CSV table of C-alpha atoms in Angstrom, one decimal:
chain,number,residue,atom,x,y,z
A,1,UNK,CA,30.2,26.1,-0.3
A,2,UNK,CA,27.1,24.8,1.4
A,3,UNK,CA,27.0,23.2,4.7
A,4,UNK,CA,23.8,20.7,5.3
A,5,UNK,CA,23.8,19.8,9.3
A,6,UNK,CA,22.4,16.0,9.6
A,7,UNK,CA,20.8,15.6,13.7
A,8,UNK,CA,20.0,11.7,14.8
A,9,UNK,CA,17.6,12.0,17.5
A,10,UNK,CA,18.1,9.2,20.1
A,11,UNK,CA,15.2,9.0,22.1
A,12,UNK,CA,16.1,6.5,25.2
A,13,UNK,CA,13.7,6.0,27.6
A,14,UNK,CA,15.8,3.9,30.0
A,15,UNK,CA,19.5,3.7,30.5
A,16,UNK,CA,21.0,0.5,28.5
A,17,UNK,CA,23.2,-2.2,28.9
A,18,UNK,CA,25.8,-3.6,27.0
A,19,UNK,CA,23.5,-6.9,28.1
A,20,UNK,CA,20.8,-5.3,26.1
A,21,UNK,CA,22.2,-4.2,22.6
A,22,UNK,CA,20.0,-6.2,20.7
A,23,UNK,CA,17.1,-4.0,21.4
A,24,UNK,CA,15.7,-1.5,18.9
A,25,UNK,CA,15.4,1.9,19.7
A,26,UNK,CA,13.6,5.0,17.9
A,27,UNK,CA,15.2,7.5,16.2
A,28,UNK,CA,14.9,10.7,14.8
A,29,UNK,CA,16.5,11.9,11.6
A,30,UNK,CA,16.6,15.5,11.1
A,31,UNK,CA,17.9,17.6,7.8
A,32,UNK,CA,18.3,21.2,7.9
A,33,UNK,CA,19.9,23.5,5.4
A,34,UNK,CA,22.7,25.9,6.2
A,35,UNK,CA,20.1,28.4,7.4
A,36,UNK,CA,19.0,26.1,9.9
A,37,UNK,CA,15.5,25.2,7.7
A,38,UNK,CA,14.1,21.8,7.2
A,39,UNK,CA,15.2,20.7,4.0
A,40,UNK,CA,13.1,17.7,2.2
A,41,UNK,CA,15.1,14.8,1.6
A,42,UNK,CA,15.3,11.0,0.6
A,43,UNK,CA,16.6,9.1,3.4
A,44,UNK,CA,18.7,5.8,2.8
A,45,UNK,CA,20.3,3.8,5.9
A,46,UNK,CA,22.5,1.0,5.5
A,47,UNK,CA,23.4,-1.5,8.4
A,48,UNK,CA,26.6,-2.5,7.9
A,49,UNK,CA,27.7,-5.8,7.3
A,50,UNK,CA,23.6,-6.6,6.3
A,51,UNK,CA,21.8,-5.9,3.1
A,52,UNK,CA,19.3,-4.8,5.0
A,53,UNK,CA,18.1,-1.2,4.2
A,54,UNK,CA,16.0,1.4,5.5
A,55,UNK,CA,14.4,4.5,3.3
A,56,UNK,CA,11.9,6.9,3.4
A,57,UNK,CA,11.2,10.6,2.8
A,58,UNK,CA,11.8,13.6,5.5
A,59,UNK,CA,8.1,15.6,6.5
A,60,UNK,CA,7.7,19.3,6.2
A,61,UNK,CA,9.5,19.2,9.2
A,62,UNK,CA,12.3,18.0,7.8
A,63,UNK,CA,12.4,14.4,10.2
A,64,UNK,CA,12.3,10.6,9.3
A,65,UNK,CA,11.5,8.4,11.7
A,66,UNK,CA,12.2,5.1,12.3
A,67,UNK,CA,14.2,2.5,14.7
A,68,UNK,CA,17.5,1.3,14.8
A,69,UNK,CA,19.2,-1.9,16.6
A,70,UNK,CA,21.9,-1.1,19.6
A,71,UNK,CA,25.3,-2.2,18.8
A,72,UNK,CA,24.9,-1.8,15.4
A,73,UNK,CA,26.3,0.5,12.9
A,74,UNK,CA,24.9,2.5,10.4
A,75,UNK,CA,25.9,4.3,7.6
A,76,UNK,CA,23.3,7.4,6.3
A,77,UNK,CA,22.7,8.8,3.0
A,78,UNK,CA,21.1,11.8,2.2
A,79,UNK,CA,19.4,13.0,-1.3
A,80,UNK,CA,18.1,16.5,-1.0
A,81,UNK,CA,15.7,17.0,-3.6
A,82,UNK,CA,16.6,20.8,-4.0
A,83,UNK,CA,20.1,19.5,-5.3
A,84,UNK,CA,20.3,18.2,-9.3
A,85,UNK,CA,21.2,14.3,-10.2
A,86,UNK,CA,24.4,12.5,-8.6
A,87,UNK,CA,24.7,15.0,-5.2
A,88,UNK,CA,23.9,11.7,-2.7
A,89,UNK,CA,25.4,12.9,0.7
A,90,UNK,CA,26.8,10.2,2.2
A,91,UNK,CA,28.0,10.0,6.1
A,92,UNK,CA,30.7,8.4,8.4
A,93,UNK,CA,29.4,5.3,9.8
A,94,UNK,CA,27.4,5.6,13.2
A,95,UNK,CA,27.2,3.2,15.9
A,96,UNK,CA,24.1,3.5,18.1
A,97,UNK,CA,25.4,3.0,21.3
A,98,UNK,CA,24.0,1.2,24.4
A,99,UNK,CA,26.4,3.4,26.9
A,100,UNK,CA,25.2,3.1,30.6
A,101,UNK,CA,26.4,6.8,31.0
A,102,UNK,CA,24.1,8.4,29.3
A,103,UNK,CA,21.6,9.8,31.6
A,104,UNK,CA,19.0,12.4,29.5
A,105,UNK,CA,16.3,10.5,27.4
A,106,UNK,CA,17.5,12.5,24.1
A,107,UNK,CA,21.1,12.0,22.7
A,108,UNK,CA,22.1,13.9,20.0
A,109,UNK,CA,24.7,13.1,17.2
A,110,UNK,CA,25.1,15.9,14.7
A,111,UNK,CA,27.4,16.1,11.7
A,112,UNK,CA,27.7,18.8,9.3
A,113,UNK,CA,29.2,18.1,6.2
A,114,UNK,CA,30.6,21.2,3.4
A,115,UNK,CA,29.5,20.2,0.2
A,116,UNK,CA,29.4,22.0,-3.1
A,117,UNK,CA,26.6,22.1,-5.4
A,118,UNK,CA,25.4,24.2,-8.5
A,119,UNK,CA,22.1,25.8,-9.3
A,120,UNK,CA,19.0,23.5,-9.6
A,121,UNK,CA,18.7,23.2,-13.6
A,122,UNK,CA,15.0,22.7,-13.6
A,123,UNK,CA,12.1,23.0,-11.4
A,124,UNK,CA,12.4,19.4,-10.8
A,125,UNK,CA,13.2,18.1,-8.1
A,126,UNK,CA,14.7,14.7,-9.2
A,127,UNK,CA,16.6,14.5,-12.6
A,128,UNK,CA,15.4,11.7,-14.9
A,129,UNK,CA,16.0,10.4,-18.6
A,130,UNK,CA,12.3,9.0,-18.8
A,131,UNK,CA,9.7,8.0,-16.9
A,132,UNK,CA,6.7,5.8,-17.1
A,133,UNK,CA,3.6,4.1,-15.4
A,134,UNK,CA,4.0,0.3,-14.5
A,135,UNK,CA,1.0,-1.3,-16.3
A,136,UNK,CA,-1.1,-3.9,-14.7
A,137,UNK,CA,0.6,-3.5,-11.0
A,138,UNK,CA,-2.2,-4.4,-8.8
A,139,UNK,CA,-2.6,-4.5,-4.7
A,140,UNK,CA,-4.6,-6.1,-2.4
A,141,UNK,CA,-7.6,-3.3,-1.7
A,142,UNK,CA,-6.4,-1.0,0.7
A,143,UNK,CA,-3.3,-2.9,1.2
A,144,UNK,CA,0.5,-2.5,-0.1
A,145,UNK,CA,0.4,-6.7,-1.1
A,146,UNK,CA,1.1,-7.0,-4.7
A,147,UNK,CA,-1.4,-9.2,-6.7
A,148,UNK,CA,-0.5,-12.2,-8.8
A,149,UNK,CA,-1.2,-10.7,-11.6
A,150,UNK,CA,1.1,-7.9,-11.1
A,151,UNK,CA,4.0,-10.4,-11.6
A,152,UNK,CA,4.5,-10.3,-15.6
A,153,UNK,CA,4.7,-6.4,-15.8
A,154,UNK,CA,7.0,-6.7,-12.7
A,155,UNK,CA,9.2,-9.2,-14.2
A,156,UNK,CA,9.2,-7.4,-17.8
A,157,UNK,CA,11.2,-4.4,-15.5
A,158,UNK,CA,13.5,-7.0,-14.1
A,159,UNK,CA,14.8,-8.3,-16.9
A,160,UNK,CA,14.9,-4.8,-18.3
A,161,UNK,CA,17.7,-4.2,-15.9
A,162,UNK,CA,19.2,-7.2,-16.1
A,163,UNK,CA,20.0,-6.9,-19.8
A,164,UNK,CA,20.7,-3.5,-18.8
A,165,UNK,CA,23.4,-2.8,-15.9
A,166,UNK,CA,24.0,0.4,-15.9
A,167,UNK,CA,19.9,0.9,-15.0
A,168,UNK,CA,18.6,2.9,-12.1
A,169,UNK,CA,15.4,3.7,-11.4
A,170,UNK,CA,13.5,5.4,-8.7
A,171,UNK,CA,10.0,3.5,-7.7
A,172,UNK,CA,7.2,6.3,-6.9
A,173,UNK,CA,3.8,5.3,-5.3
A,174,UNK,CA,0.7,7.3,-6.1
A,175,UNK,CA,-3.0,6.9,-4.9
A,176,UNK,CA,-6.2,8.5,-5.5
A,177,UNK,CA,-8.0,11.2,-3.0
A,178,UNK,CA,-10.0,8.8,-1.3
A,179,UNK,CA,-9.0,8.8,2.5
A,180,UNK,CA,-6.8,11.4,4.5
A,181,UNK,CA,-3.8,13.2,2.6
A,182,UNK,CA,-0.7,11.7,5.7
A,183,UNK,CA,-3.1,8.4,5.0
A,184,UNK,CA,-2.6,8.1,1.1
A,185,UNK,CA,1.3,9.3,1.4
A,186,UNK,CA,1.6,6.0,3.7
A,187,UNK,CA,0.5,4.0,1.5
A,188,UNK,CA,1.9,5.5,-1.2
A,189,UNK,CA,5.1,4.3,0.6
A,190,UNK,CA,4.6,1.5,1.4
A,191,UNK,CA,3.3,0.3,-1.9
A,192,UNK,CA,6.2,1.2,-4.1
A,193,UNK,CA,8.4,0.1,-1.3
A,194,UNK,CA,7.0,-3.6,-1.8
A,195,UNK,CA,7.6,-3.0,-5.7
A,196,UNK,CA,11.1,-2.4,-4.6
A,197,UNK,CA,11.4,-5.7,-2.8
A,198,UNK,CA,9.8,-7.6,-5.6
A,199,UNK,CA,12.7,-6.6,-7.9
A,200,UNK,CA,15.5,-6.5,-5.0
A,201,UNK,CA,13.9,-10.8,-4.3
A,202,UNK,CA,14.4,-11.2,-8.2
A,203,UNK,CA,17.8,-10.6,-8.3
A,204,UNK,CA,18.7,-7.0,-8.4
A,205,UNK,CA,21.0,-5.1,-6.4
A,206,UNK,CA,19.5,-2.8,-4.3
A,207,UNK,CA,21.7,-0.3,-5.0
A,208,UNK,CA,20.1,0.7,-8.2
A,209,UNK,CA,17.1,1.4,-6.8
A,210,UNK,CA,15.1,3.2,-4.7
A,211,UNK,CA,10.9,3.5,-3.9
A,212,UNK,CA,9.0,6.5,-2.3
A,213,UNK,CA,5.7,7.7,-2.2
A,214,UNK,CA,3.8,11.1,-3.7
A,215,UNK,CA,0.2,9.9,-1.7
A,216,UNK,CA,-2.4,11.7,-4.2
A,217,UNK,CA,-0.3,15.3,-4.6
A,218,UNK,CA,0.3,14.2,-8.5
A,219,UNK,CA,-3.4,12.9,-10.1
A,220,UNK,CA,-2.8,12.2,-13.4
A,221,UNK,CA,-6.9,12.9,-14.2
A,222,UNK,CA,-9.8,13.7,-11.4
A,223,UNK,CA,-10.5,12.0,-9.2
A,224,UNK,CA,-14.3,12.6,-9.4
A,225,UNK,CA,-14.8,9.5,-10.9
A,226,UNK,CA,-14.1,5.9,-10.7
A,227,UNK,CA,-11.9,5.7,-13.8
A,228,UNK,CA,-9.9,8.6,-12.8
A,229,UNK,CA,-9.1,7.3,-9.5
A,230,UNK,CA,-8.1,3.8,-11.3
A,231,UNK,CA,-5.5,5.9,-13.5
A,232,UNK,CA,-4.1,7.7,-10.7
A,233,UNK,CA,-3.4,4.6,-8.3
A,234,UNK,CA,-0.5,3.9,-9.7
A,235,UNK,CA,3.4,2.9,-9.8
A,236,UNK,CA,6.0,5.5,-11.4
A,237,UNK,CA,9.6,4.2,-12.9
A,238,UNK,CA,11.7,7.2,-13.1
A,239,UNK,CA,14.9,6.4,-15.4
A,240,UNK,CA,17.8,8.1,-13.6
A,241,UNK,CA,20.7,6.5,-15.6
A,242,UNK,CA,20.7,3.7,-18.6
């Protein structure tokens, strides 16, 4: 039995009000592995009674960082990607509190959670029936904005899961070398998270999908030349159930 410890980080710079609980605070999300080492993970955050969702990977540090509203609740979900398909870690609702007794700038909710898990069965980290490149997806230069034309490969994947429910996918974003590595893993991100939003506007539950972002840590070709880079600025579909 394995025990994964999940910190949130509250970082509050000012006492707050009950008056004040529609402010947005940030927050650190922390995940270590029972020997108290950062493990990599996909982050998903769900506010209840909203659709609204917020995702994104963990550094080498193991931390995700982002902002939450006061007075809200959240629920968390974990994927480490050292565990195989279908091990999601989900947690207990948490409310981020505007409590005028809390005094330090750092509040600190930590749950631990005993979960079983079996061996990694490949050197993958994420388990997939088949993958494949999104043809003719085009941004905006330097941007995350999808291009009109991107909209008939895009829809050709939304009705691909609407004639097929039982679809999930995971959305990865790659770049080329051009630019700083922690600048290409943003965008990266933030491109595959607006692919994401493309098919969640067009009618599909957000549930079955997910988007992050690999920056240029998986070229498909070199990047020495122009053509390379072209085929390595791309979007991934990973197949994880059909």
């Amino acid at each position: 039995m394995k025990k994964i410890i999940f910190l949130f980080f509250l970082f509050l710079n000012i006492v707050f009000s009950q008056a004040q609980n529609n402010k947005s605070i940030p927050v650190e999300i922390k995940v270590l592995n029972e020997k108290n080492q950062p493990n990599n993970s996909f982050i998903l955050i769900e506010e209840k009674g909203n659709n609204e969702l917020i995702e994104g990977e963990t550094d080498s540090l193991g931390v995700f960082r982002t902002t939450l509203k006061l007075g809200k609740e959240y629920k968390p979900t974990i994927t480490p990607y050292n565990f195989p398909k279908n091990n999601d870690i989900s947690f207990k609702s948490v409310e981020i509190s505007s409590d005028t007794r809390i005094k330090s700038v750092k509040r600190i909710l930590k749950i631990e959670l005993d979960t079983f898990y079996k061996k990694k069965p490949t050197t993958d980290s994420i388990v997939y029936k088949r993958k494949y490149d999104l043809e003719n997806v085009y941004f905006d230069f330097d941007r995350a904005t999808l291009r009109p034309e991107s909209n008939i490969s895009l829809d050709k994947l939304v009705k691909e899961m609407e004639l097929n429910p039982k679809m999930t996918i995971k959305l990865v974003g790659h770049t080329d070398s051009k630019g700083s590595d922690s600048y290409n893993m943003e965008l990266s991100k933030k491109r595959a998270l607006a692919v994401k939003k493309y098919i969640i506007d067009h009618g599909i539950n957000s549930k079955r999908l997910s988007s992050f972002g690999s920056g240029e840590t998986k070229p498909k070709t070199s990047n020495l030349t122009e053509e390379g880079r072209q085929k390595n600025r791309r979007t991934e579909v990973l197949v994880l159930t059909e």
